[in-house]
Amino acid sequence: HGDGLELQSMIAVVQNDKERALSVARKAVAADPKSASALIALSYAQQANFDLEGARASLQQAVRVNPNDALAWARLAELHMSFAELDEALAAAQKAVALNPNLSRTHMVLGFGHLLRVDTEEAKTAFEQAIMLDQADSLSRLGLGLAKIRESNFEDGRRDLEIAASLDPNNSIIRSYLGKAYYEEKRTELTDREYATAKELDPRDPTPYFYDAIQKQTTNRPVEALQDMEKAIELNENRAVYRSRLQLDADLAARSASLARIYTDLGFQQLALVEGWKSVNTDPSNFSAHRFLADSYSFLPRHEIARVSELLQSQLLQPLNMTPIQPRLAESNLFLISAGGPGALSFNEFNPIFNRDGVTFQTSALAGENSTYSGEGVLSGIYKNAGFSLGGFHYRTDGFRRNSDQKDTIANAFLQLELSPATSVQAEYRYRHLETGDLLLRFFPEDFFPGRRNEDERNSIRVGARHSFSPNSMLLGNFTYQVTDPKQRDDQFPQPGVRLVEFEIPHQRSAGGELQHLFRSRYFNLTSGGGYFDVNAEQDSLTTVGPPLIPGPPFTPPTLTRRASTPLITHHGNVYSYSHINLIKNVTFTLGVSFDALTGDFPGEDKHQVNPKTGITWNPFPGTTVRAAAFRTLKRTLITQQTLEPTQVAGFNQFFDDLNLTEAWRYGGAIDQKFTNTLFGGVEFSKRDLKVPFLNFTANPTNPPTQEADWEELLGRTYLFWTPHPWWALRAQYVFERLERD
């Protein structure tokens, strides 16, 4: 009998007898193929067996054979939420309510349909109607509390979460979110209690371990946080019962980015970078991973292009949040820790809801010898569907030797509007005024220009947008316009007879635009895009030639002044495509290619170059990561030094701060090993072969030809990290670097 088989299947699901549940549900459908309730039972059994796609297909069949079954439509809405298909979920939930407005469950599902779109007023109305129909409905109480929290009515929202926990005290998910609410209120004892209860109720759910790790990290317990985060990553696949494959990858990327920040707190910087790269390669649309890499690259030499490019990608991908955009990008760890978690909402993932309306202020200051001081302040916040960040930074120092002083002033204004869950637009304004002496280090302490002065003023405007066609397809767009006034003067030029050399590039105007498409699937990710940059300027030079200057008449000798004007126009176009392929378990192949075309008035010929990219990441054993890569690059002119093109291949950086038009091949290999839960080690080696353009004044002082110098860079490192006790983190590292330059 079909009805009896349906009930047997549901009892087996509740008892976690997944195989029997699926077998009996199929018999129920075979007994009555047009029974919506039999197909609903089958969907629960399929979901219990981690077959979300099969469950969704069964429910789609259920609403086809019985389009007037409200519960089938409500259940279909739940499955659409698990795939982050928010429009389809809302439509199915509205259909369920229209068919039977007297069922609490249909209103509850409709409430979550609105909540996932952050339509909090509509969500509250639906949840309140569901509670009126069924006072014991714990999920409606959970949803109502989350909606109030999103509207910054935190105390009332937390009270509703407490009611939900009292109505269903054995629900691990409700306990996890109640613990997170206590965490937001900094009630540590209650937070610990709820997370411990959630772990006990469902030891296979990674959610309480994940949030407990964040709580321990922010209370200065990084070793314990590391243990909980590793447990959350280990259990991540168990969320397949209510998260699609793409959402699971997003969860894993979020956990990897959070693990990387814990490694940073412990001083395990190399491990942190490995986890950051792994997170970006797993889910290129994860804003937190890109932001983590931007923060991490700020500590590495010659990674400025990679740093600011990762920051740009993070800004375009981010949902509304309070993470400030620092003018100087100082460490922003705390804000990203508290916002940690999967960024996409689904039926059982509500982390972004805790990003509620409000304002936060962050400031820092520094003072030191040689008249060194700096200050920075950032005001950021959220109001409804808008987020903003305003910041200022000032730094000055006399430097460690003569003519090494600096004075740097930066201002930044950022605004983001979330037009819908799928579409976001943003605008940013930056100002920078920089005055310096000769800052280059040329190995010998006395090898510097004592009279060189540099001044640079920049104003830039950027607009960007993000649109998601579906959960696995996203388009990014960015346009930047910049006006620059750089000047250089040298009144003690070390060349006989030359007293003053001045270079000025009046109002250098630069404009550029980029488009990028991100596609994600179960077996591969594809990142494709292109851009065009145009730099229009004219370099004016003034040279005063004569014998050494003797001050005062009548001894002032005659002088000769020479002026020159050189156009500097550059047009650069590029296209690229990168794929991360996961056809073989535990192996990710990175295959890609880019093409650069540069024309203009720079010295030498126009440049057209094809750049192949190959990489592999292999996990042959649990805890072992093997990485290797080989790729070619061309250093091109970049506006604000930013690009949307991926900055690394299998964890090896592509974009170094080289001279423009530098060609480079990079080859690298690395092994990162987790020996135990407390002991980590690894080794990495890479080589760069460069062809660097330069003007040969020795061959022809008046019209120097462009030539190329062959450079070679070798980098090797090995490390060992150990956490023998919750209070101790020990690290040892050896780094070898050799540069050979013609």
XYZ file of C-alpha atoms in Angstrom:
742
model
C 0.000 0.000 0.000
C 1.503 3.321 -1.103
C 0.551 5.329 2.011
C 2.046 2.714 4.331
C 5.272 2.609 2.326
C 5.547 6.406 2.426
C 5.257 6.411 6.228
C 7.796 3.585 6.552
C 10.229 5.561 4.395
C 9.834 8.729 6.491
C 10.348 6.737 9.730
C 13.547 5.290 8.252
C 14.749 8.805 7.335
C 14.204 9.997 10.928
C 16.044 6.913 12.242
C 18.928 7.667 9.809
C 18.456 4.306 8.078
C 19.190 5.921 4.722
C 19.412 2.846 2.510
C 16.103 1.408 3.761
C 14.455 4.841 3.434
C 15.462 5.066 -0.217
C 14.455 1.472 -1.017
C 11.015 1.784 0.585
C 10.392 5.243 -0.983
C 11.048 3.838 -4.450
C 8.544 1.067 -3.735
C 6.007 3.711 -2.677
C 6.477 5.583 -5.964
C 6.232 2.319 -7.913
C 2.960 1.524 -6.118
C 1.480 4.912 -7.062
C 3.588 6.899 -9.583
C 1.125 9.835 -9.487
C 1.215 10.229 -5.709
C 2.747 13.571 -4.734
C 3.236 12.375 -1.147
C 5.163 9.308 -2.361
C 7.447 11.543 -4.415
C 7.884 13.869 -1.408
C 8.926 10.862 0.694
C 11.349 9.846 -2.051
C 12.829 13.367 -2.054
C 13.523 13.142 1.694
C 15.194 9.757 1.239
C 17.301 11.060 -1.659
C 18.290 14.129 0.345
C 19.313 11.914 3.281
C 21.573 10.061 0.822
C 23.176 13.356 -0.308
C 21.421 13.286 -3.684
C 20.037 16.826 -3.781
C 19.689 16.867 -7.557
C 17.626 13.684 -7.442
C 15.486 15.125 -4.654
C 14.810 18.262 -6.668
C 13.894 16.190 -9.728
C 11.453 14.093 -7.662
C 9.735 17.221 -6.377
C 9.541 18.732 -9.844
C 7.812 15.522 -10.915
C 5.515 15.753 -7.870
C 4.251 19.230 -8.821
C 3.789 18.074 -12.422
C 1.611 15.081 -11.511
C -0.244 17.004 -8.784
C 0.096 20.761 -9.352
C -2.368 21.559 -6.526
C -0.353 19.938 -3.726
C 0.800 22.819 -1.501
C 3.268 20.698 0.489
C 4.986 19.549 -2.703
C 5.467 23.167 -3.785
C 6.746 24.131 -0.308
C 9.168 21.234 -0.333
C 10.361 22.185 -3.846
C 11.012 25.712 -2.581
C 13.293 24.277 0.135
C 15.337 22.399 -2.476
C 15.651 25.476 -4.682
C 17.097 27.285 -1.645
C 19.676 24.514 -1.217
C 20.894 25.335 -4.728
C 20.810 29.111 -3.989
C 18.134 29.459 -6.698
C 16.426 32.312 -4.885
C 13.974 33.428 -7.602
C 12.719 29.876 -8.200
C 12.477 29.282 -4.445
C 10.361 32.390 -3.888
C 8.042 31.540 -6.786
C 7.492 27.976 -5.501
C 6.856 29.224 -1.948
C 4.317 31.794 -3.166
C 2.561 29.038 -5.131
C 2.399 26.876 -1.985
C 0.788 29.662 0.054
C -1.685 30.447 -2.717
C -2.751 26.782 -2.837
C -3.175 26.411 0.938
C -2.877 29.571 3.081
C -3.976 27.643 6.190
C -0.796 25.561 6.451
C 1.925 26.828 8.756
C 4.657 25.174 6.704
C 3.818 27.016 3.484
C 4.087 30.392 5.246
C 7.325 29.288 6.962
C 8.933 28.368 3.627
C 7.689 31.636 2.095
C 9.296 33.495 4.995
C 12.661 31.900 4.255
C 12.177 32.641 0.565
C 11.911 36.353 1.403
C 14.637 36.198 4.064
C 17.200 34.775 1.641
C 16.529 37.782 -0.590
C 16.891 40.034 2.499
C 13.275 41.213 2.124
C 12.932 41.341 5.903
C 9.500 43.003 6.137
C 7.893 40.386 3.880
C 9.791 37.649 5.728
C 8.540 38.786 9.145
C 4.943 38.904 7.915
C 5.165 35.326 6.604
C 6.869 33.992 9.758
C 4.333 35.689 12.043
C 1.497 34.123 10.029
C 3.156 30.707 10.312
C 3.538 31.117 14.094
C -0.109 32.139 14.414
C -1.098 28.903 12.644
C 1.339 26.763 14.670
C 2.715 28.169 17.934
C 5.155 25.240 18.272
C 6.892 25.840 14.908
C 10.556 26.297 15.865
C 11.787 27.049 12.329
C 9.384 29.987 11.960
C 10.680 31.367 15.261
C 14.243 30.936 13.972
C 13.403 32.785 10.757
C 11.613 35.596 12.607
C 14.608 36.073 14.878
C 17.034 36.186 11.950
C 14.881 38.753 10.131
C 14.857 41.006 13.213
C 18.631 40.650 13.592
C 19.140 41.708 9.963
C 17.106 44.843 10.736
C 19.399 45.582 13.735
C 16.635 44.698 16.244
C 19.169 42.360 17.791
C 17.788 41.844 21.285
C 14.299 40.896 20.061
C 15.797 38.683 17.365
C 17.991 36.841 19.852
C 14.948 36.348 22.099
C 13.119 34.653 19.209
C 16.122 32.361 18.683
C 15.927 31.419 22.370
C 12.217 30.596 21.951
C 13.057 28.467 18.891
C 15.665 26.547 20.920
C 13.138 25.962 23.714
C 10.565 24.672 21.199
C 13.063 22.270 19.594
C 15.941 21.811 22.067
C 17.486 18.976 20.039
C 17.982 21.021 16.841
C 21.722 21.508 16.283
C 21.294 24.244 13.634
C 19.126 26.382 15.934
C 21.672 25.937 18.741
C 24.505 27.000 16.402
C 22.753 30.230 15.430
C 21.739 30.987 18.995
C 25.410 30.571 19.893
C 26.355 32.975 17.108
C 23.852 35.510 18.457
C 25.441 35.254 21.905
C 28.856 35.625 20.228
C 27.735 38.883 18.611
C 26.756 40.093 22.100
C 30.167 38.933 23.482
C 28.512 36.600 26.007
C 31.299 34.049 25.930
C 29.965 31.563 28.503
C 26.593 31.264 26.762
C 28.323 31.035 23.373
C 30.478 28.135 24.593
C 27.422 26.389 26.025
C 25.380 26.552 22.825
C 28.242 25.446 20.563
C 29.040 22.526 22.897
C 25.370 21.503 22.904
C 25.187 21.711 19.096
C 28.298 19.532 18.742
C 26.803 16.962 21.095
C 23.421 16.932 19.338
C 24.935 16.462 15.864
C 28.643 15.492 15.965
C 28.743 15.364 12.165
C 27.583 18.942 11.544
C 30.547 21.265 10.805
C 28.587 24.453 11.603
C 29.155 24.601 15.407
C 32.849 23.719 14.972
C 33.229 26.482 12.402
C 31.594 29.186 14.496
C 33.330 27.982 17.645
C 36.666 28.352 15.839
C 35.809 31.972 14.980
C 34.805 32.626 18.598
C 38.061 31.155 19.924
C 40.115 33.077 17.377
C 38.644 36.413 18.462
C 39.257 35.592 22.157
C 42.977 34.941 21.539
C 42.844 31.133 21.533
C 44.282 30.492 18.048
C 45.591 26.947 18.670
C 42.168 25.762 19.874
C 40.578 27.660 16.973
C 42.866 25.788 14.585
C 41.682 22.431 15.920
C 38.000 23.353 15.575
C 38.479 24.792 12.067
C 40.245 21.661 10.862
C 37.348 19.605 12.267
C 34.854 21.824 10.409
C 36.746 21.272 7.134
C 36.861 17.527 7.777
C 33.063 17.451 8.266
C 32.232 19.842 5.429
C 30.925 17.135 3.078
C 28.210 16.226 5.603
C 26.414 19.448 4.676
C 25.589 17.802 1.355
C 22.278 16.865 2.965
C 21.121 20.463 2.457
C 23.785 22.141 0.307
C 24.420 21.650 -3.401
C 27.864 20.707 -4.684
C 28.629 24.298 -5.640
C 27.474 25.551 -2.248
C 29.645 22.923 -0.540
C 32.646 24.204 -2.489
C 31.767 27.741 -1.397
C 31.556 26.534 2.218
C 34.940 24.831 1.888
C 36.465 27.993 0.422
C 35.079 30.061 3.313
C 36.479 27.599 5.838
C 39.869 27.567 4.078
C 40.023 31.374 4.132
C 39.180 31.382 7.847
C 41.780 28.661 8.486
C 44.326 30.823 6.661
C 43.616 33.737 9.019
C 44.164 31.476 12.031
C 47.514 30.420 10.548
C 48.366 34.119 10.192
C 47.576 34.716 13.876
C 49.924 31.849 14.751
C 52.673 33.259 12.538
C 52.409 30.350 10.088
C 52.466 32.709 7.097
C 53.421 30.154 4.426
C 50.628 27.778 5.483
C 48.234 30.734 5.496
C 49.113 31.568 1.893
C 48.665 27.919 0.847
C 45.158 27.878 2.334
C 44.348 31.240 0.726
C 45.383 29.978 -2.720
C 43.454 26.753 -2.163
C 40.351 28.748 -1.228
C 40.535 30.955 -4.345
C 41.100 27.980 -6.650
C 38.196 26.055 -5.070
C 35.804 28.989 -5.426
C 37.096 31.973 -7.476
C 33.997 33.941 -6.446
C 34.840 33.818 -2.717
C 35.463 37.447 -1.747
C 36.906 36.592 1.660
C 39.700 34.491 0.131
C 40.666 37.297 -2.259
C 40.657 39.801 0.617
C 42.810 37.497 2.730
C 45.387 37.241 -0.062
C 45.372 41.039 -0.413
C 46.153 41.377 3.299
C 48.837 38.672 3.154
C 50.599 40.068 0.083
C 51.112 43.367 1.937
C 53.887 41.625 3.904
C 55.714 40.305 0.821
C 58.211 42.296 -1.267
C 57.421 43.102 -4.923
C 53.811 41.859 -4.572
C 52.116 45.260 -4.825
C 50.356 44.445 -8.110
C 49.129 41.125 -6.718
C 47.972 42.812 -3.490
C 45.916 45.603 -5.021
C 44.521 43.275 -7.718
C 43.265 40.811 -5.101
C 41.722 43.742 -3.224
C 39.882 44.874 -6.373
C 38.529 41.371 -7.014
C 37.411 41.123 -3.389
C 35.577 44.461 -3.607
C 33.707 43.466 -6.765
C 32.702 40.073 -5.333
C 31.804 41.076 -1.793
C 28.272 41.192 -0.410
C 27.319 44.099 1.821
C 29.614 44.020 4.845
C 31.358 46.260 7.349
C 34.889 45.305 6.385
C 36.588 48.683 5.895
C 38.535 49.595 2.764
C 41.710 50.916 4.356
C 43.484 53.591 2.300
C 46.796 51.851 3.016
C 45.260 48.347 3.479
C 46.527 47.806 6.982
C 45.688 44.573 8.760
C 41.904 44.161 8.896
C 41.827 40.758 10.518
C 39.191 41.356 13.169
C 36.442 42.539 10.805
C 36.860 39.586 8.461
C 36.981 37.084 11.320
C 33.647 38.208 12.747
C 32.128 38.121 9.256
C 33.550 34.673 8.512
C 31.374 32.038 6.952
C 29.750 31.090 3.668
C 28.613 34.138 1.789
C 25.713 32.518 -0.092
C 22.417 31.954 1.689
C 20.473 28.705 1.505
C 17.778 26.991 3.574
C 20.231 26.126 6.379
C 22.909 28.839 5.976
C 22.152 32.289 7.346
C 25.573 33.707 8.190
C 25.247 36.892 6.038
C 22.035 37.781 7.913
C 24.229 38.823 10.848
C 25.583 41.661 8.652
C 23.050 44.105 10.015
C 22.671 47.870 9.710
C 25.237 49.826 11.686
C 28.446 51.868 11.650
C 31.962 50.998 12.786
C 35.160 53.025 13.114
C 38.740 51.769 13.004
C 41.848 53.851 13.664
C 45.559 53.274 14.109
C 48.641 55.405 14.698
C 52.414 55.025 14.621
C 55.330 57.067 15.930
C 59.072 56.516 15.736
C 62.515 58.031 15.390
C 63.703 60.234 12.517
C 60.465 62.257 12.705
C 58.422 59.224 11.707
C 54.693 59.173 12.381
C 51.456 58.113 10.691
C 47.744 57.919 11.334
C 44.832 56.181 9.673
C 41.087 56.222 10.236
C 38.264 54.381 8.460
C 34.518 54.800 8.942
C 32.370 52.047 7.400
C 28.821 50.821 7.692
C 25.656 49.309 6.235
C 22.208 50.849 5.798
C 19.549 48.646 4.215
C 20.924 47.766 0.752
C 23.888 50.164 0.842
C 27.388 49.819 2.250
C 30.073 52.503 2.498
C 33.635 53.110 3.630
C 35.433 56.464 4.151
C 39.108 56.562 5.044
C 42.161 58.765 5.349
C 45.866 58.040 5.837
C 48.951 60.211 6.392
C 52.562 59.121 6.795
C 55.841 61.009 6.997
C 59.437 60.245 7.905
C 62.875 61.788 7.466
C 64.237 58.359 6.522
C 67.347 56.496 7.604
C 69.812 58.446 5.457
C 70.067 61.762 3.631
C 67.352 62.379 0.994
C 65.273 59.339 1.938
C 62.368 61.302 3.411
C 58.731 60.536 2.559
C 55.418 62.307 2.911
C 52.322 60.366 1.844
C 48.643 61.395 2.064
C 45.830 59.094 0.901
C 42.033 59.436 0.954
C 39.424 56.919 -0.101
C 35.620 56.882 -0.474
C 33.701 53.707 -1.384
C 29.968 53.105 -1.917
C 28.193 49.850 -2.776
C 24.522 49.324 -3.615
C 22.958 45.869 -3.692
C 20.142 46.278 -6.204
C 19.063 42.647 -5.792
C 20.588 39.400 -4.506
C 21.994 38.930 -8.014
C 23.159 42.467 -8.852
C 25.491 44.867 -7.094
C 27.061 48.157 -8.230
C 29.821 50.186 -6.592
C 31.841 53.370 -6.993
C 35.141 54.433 -5.498
C 37.199 57.643 -5.392
C 40.886 57.744 -4.439
C 43.297 60.604 -3.876
C 47.024 60.352 -3.214
C 49.795 62.944 -2.856
C 53.320 61.577 -2.464
C 56.605 63.445 -1.974
C 59.881 61.516 -1.636
C 63.618 61.715 -2.035
C 65.639 58.912 -3.629
C 64.240 55.752 -2.003
C 65.859 53.100 -4.188
C 68.327 50.772 -2.480
C 71.304 50.004 -4.752
C 73.218 47.740 -2.341
C 75.951 50.278 -1.455
C 74.897 52.781 1.247
C 76.484 55.744 -0.544
C 74.942 54.876 -3.928
C 72.019 57.303 -4.100
C 71.106 60.642 -5.728
C 71.366 63.341 -3.025
C 69.465 65.936 -5.090
C 66.648 63.829 -6.541
C 63.110 64.827 -5.552
C 59.916 63.062 -6.619
C 56.358 64.334 -6.387
C 53.212 62.587 -7.533
C 49.544 63.569 -7.233
C 46.818 61.172 -8.344
C 43.042 61.296 -8.556
C 41.165 58.189 -9.670
C 37.519 57.237 -10.055
C 36.368 53.645 -10.366
C 32.935 52.129 -11.013
C 32.218 48.423 -10.926
C 29.371 45.944 -11.057
C 28.610 42.298 -10.339
C 25.716 40.281 -11.739
C 24.937 36.615 -11.124
C 23.048 34.968 -13.970
C 22.764 31.821 -11.831
C 24.532 30.386 -8.766
C 27.299 29.077 -11.051
C 27.606 31.988 -13.516
C 28.756 35.495 -12.611
C 29.872 38.573 -14.561
C 32.183 41.282 -13.193
C 32.803 44.659 -14.771
C 35.190 47.444 -13.804
C 36.076 50.846 -15.289
C 38.788 53.194 -13.974
C 39.766 56.744 -14.910
C 42.862 58.359 -13.428
C 44.635 61.715 -13.708
C 48.257 61.800 -12.572
C 50.712 64.690 -12.164
C 54.165 63.157 -11.584
C 57.284 65.336 -11.350
C 60.959 64.569 -10.865
C 63.798 67.036 -10.192
C 67.527 66.584 -9.582
C 69.669 69.634 -8.761
C 72.799 67.606 -7.924
C 72.943 65.281 -10.910
C 76.230 63.269 -10.770
C 77.244 64.094 -14.344
C 79.871 66.780 -15.124
C 78.347 70.045 -16.258
C 74.708 69.067 -15.544
C 73.220 71.107 -12.697
C 69.482 70.589 -12.958
C 67.340 67.954 -14.565
C 63.542 68.139 -14.338
C 60.953 65.740 -15.739
C 57.267 66.531 -15.658
C 54.358 64.572 -17.108
C 51.484 67.079 -17.089
C 48.074 65.534 -16.490
C 48.724 61.986 -17.521
C 45.256 60.645 -18.327
C 44.608 56.938 -18.053
C 41.424 54.990 -18.664
C 40.733 51.302 -18.669
C 37.941 48.791 -18.498
C 37.753 45.062 -17.793
C 35.111 42.361 -17.993
C 35.379 38.944 -16.382
C 33.080 35.923 -16.379
C 33.235 33.283 -13.626
C 31.715 29.880 -14.317
C 31.612 27.119 -11.722
C 30.605 23.503 -12.130
C 31.187 20.238 -10.339
C 34.236 19.268 -12.386
C 35.788 22.564 -13.425
C 35.847 26.321 -12.846
C 36.443 28.751 -15.705
C 37.643 32.344 -15.331
C 37.660 34.296 -18.597
C 37.948 37.957 -19.386
C 39.633 40.805 -21.135
C 40.467 44.457 -20.824
C 41.676 47.565 -22.574
C 43.897 50.265 -21.064
C 44.822 53.603 -22.577
C 47.522 55.907 -21.179
C 47.876 59.350 -22.764
C 50.669 61.657 -21.618
C 53.544 63.829 -22.762
C 56.846 63.971 -20.888
C 58.450 67.427 -20.649
C 62.103 67.644 -19.609
C 64.275 70.638 -18.691
C 68.061 70.265 -18.465
C 70.417 73.081 -17.357
C 73.991 72.492 -18.565
C 77.096 74.477 -17.509
C 80.106 74.549 -15.195
C 79.565 74.072 -11.451
C 77.393 76.829 -10.085
C 79.221 79.665 -8.212
C 76.597 81.647 -6.292
C 76.191 85.351 -6.729
C 77.189 87.880 -9.398
C 79.520 88.603 -11.056
C 80.723 85.011 -10.846
C 77.565 83.311 -12.258
C 78.733 81.499 -15.412
C 76.696 81.256 -18.569
C 74.249 78.376 -18.742
C 72.551 76.413 -21.452
C 68.966 75.301 -21.017
C 67.610 72.449 -23.102
C 63.932 71.538 -23.248
C 62.474 68.388 -24.725
C 58.967 66.998 -25.072
C 58.289 63.305 -25.656
C 54.819 61.805 -26.235
C 54.024 58.807 -24.031
C 50.930 57.107 -25.406
C 50.263 53.448 -24.654
C 47.384 51.254 -25.803
C 47.139 47.859 -24.214
C 44.603 45.096 -24.740
C 44.544 41.683 -23.126
C 42.365 38.580 -23.053
C 42.713 35.488 -20.887
C 41.059 32.255 -19.803
C 41.950 30.068 -16.811
C 40.388 26.719 -15.921
C 40.645 24.650 -12.744
C 39.791 21.060 -13.683
C 38.833 18.414 -11.088
C 38.127 15.333 -13.226
C 40.399 13.187 -11.032
C 39.746 12.999 -7.304
C 42.216 15.016 -5.209
C 43.878 16.483 -8.324
C 43.278 19.990 -9.685
C 44.779 20.925 -13.044
C 45.182 24.606 -13.883
C 45.282 25.315 -17.606
C 45.123 28.760 -19.113
C 46.373 31.231 -21.653
C 46.550 35.001 -21.931
C 47.375 37.339 -24.800
C 48.778 40.853 -24.490
C 48.979 43.449 -27.252
C 50.744 46.759 -26.579
C 51.196 49.626 -28.995
C 52.391 53.158 -28.375
C 55.309 55.551 -28.095
C 57.370 53.607 -25.580
C 60.924 52.714 -26.665
C 61.234 49.681 -28.894
C 58.742 47.830 -31.032
C 55.093 47.090 -30.397
C 54.581 44.030 -28.250
C 52.316 41.052 -28.915
C 52.769 38.058 -26.664
C 50.966 34.771 -25.941
C 51.353 33.515 -22.363
C 50.604 29.837 -21.587
C 49.719 28.847 -18.001
C 49.941 25.350 -16.500
C 49.704 24.154 -12.922
C 48.732 21.171 -10.795
C 47.648 20.757 -7.177
C 47.626 17.158 -5.938
C 46.630 15.681 -2.592
C 48.054 12.143 -2.801
C 47.481 11.521 0.929
C 45.415 13.247 3.615
C 47.431 16.223 4.792
C 49.762 16.274 1.765
C 49.604 18.988 -0.905
C 51.903 18.896 -3.933
C 51.987 21.993 -6.168
C 53.777 22.706 -9.425
C 53.442 25.394 -12.109
C 55.037 26.829 -15.236
C 53.814 29.992 -16.931
C 54.793 33.074 -18.899
C 53.936 36.712 -18.174
C 54.392 40.185 -19.628
C 54.588 43.177 -17.304
C 52.184 45.670 -18.786
C 51.017 49.160 -17.935
C 48.222 48.987 -15.362
C 46.021 51.795 -14.073
C 46.319 51.899 -10.264
C 48.356 48.680 -10.773
C 45.123 46.625 -10.644
C 43.749 43.870 -12.854
C 40.976 41.281 -12.630
C 43.179 38.571 -14.152
C 44.045 35.792 -11.636
C 47.246 36.679 -9.815
C 48.557 33.149 -9.180
C 48.825 29.708 -10.762
C 48.765 26.763 -8.323
C 49.933 29.126 -5.594
C 52.817 30.739 -7.517
C 52.487 34.490 -7.980
C 52.320 35.831 -11.540
C 52.502 39.603 -11.184
C 55.653 41.014 -9.625
C 56.535 44.699 -9.527
C 58.867 44.469 -12.515
C 59.734 47.115 -15.098
C 57.103 47.567 -17.801
C 57.424 45.211 -20.805
C 59.471 42.684 -18.805
C 58.989 39.161 -20.175
C 59.225 36.367 -17.625
C 58.897 32.610 -17.339
C 58.355 31.174 -13.866
C 58.765 27.517 -12.871
C 58.022 26.223 -9.397
C 57.271 23.214 -7.234
C 56.272 22.780 -3.588
C 55.199 20.176 -1.045
C 53.179 21.134 2.029
C 52.752 18.381 4.626
C 50.584 18.045 7.710
C 52.446 15.440 9.792
C 50.040 15.482 12.746
C 47.279 17.752 14.016
C 49.996 19.908 15.604
C 53.015 19.594 13.269
C 53.324 21.045 9.763
C 56.197 21.339 7.320
C 56.953 22.082 3.689
C 59.446 23.020 1.036
C 59.159 25.258 -2.043
C 61.483 26.150 -4.921
C 60.917 28.440 -7.896
C 62.879 30.056 -10.695
C 62.193 33.116 -12.861
C 63.871 33.792 -16.218
C 63.395 37.431 -17.212
C 64.114 39.600 -20.230
C 64.212 43.199 -18.994
C 64.162 46.109 -21.503
C 66.541 49.044 -21.012
C 67.900 52.029 -22.937
C 71.609 51.636 -23.757
C 73.036 55.156 -23.330
C 76.558 53.749 -23.665
C 75.929 52.750 -27.278
C 74.351 56.085 -28.246
C 73.931 58.868 -25.635
C 71.654 61.012 -27.823
C 69.417 58.255 -29.237
C 69.876 55.180 -27.046
C 68.663 51.890 -28.539
C 66.360 49.560 -26.634
C 67.971 46.315 -25.584
C 67.064 43.425 -23.298
C 69.018 42.157 -20.302
C 68.762 38.549 -19.120
C 67.987 38.264 -15.416
C 67.496 35.145 -13.308
C 65.848 34.813 -9.892
C 65.964 31.726 -7.653
C 63.859 31.342 -4.510
C 63.848 28.406 -2.093
C 62.239 28.020 1.297
C 61.522 25.316 3.851
C 59.524 25.622 7.065
C 58.438 23.703 10.140
C 55.504 24.812 12.325
C 54.441 23.217 15.624
C 51.647 23.838 18.153
C 52.675 21.614 21.104
C 50.284 23.273 23.569
C 47.218 25.566 23.406
C 49.489 28.387 24.644
C 52.435 27.793 22.297
C 53.112 28.079 18.566
C 56.691 27.426 17.419
C 58.048 28.053 13.927
C 61.297 27.724 12.024
C 61.971 28.752 8.439
C 64.924 28.902 6.064
C 64.815 31.098 2.942
C 67.358 31.180 0.128
C 67.263 33.798 -2.636
C 69.697 34.505 -5.473
C 69.396 37.186 -8.147
C 71.610 37.254 -11.250
C 71.369 40.421 -13.359
C 73.288 41.515 -16.448
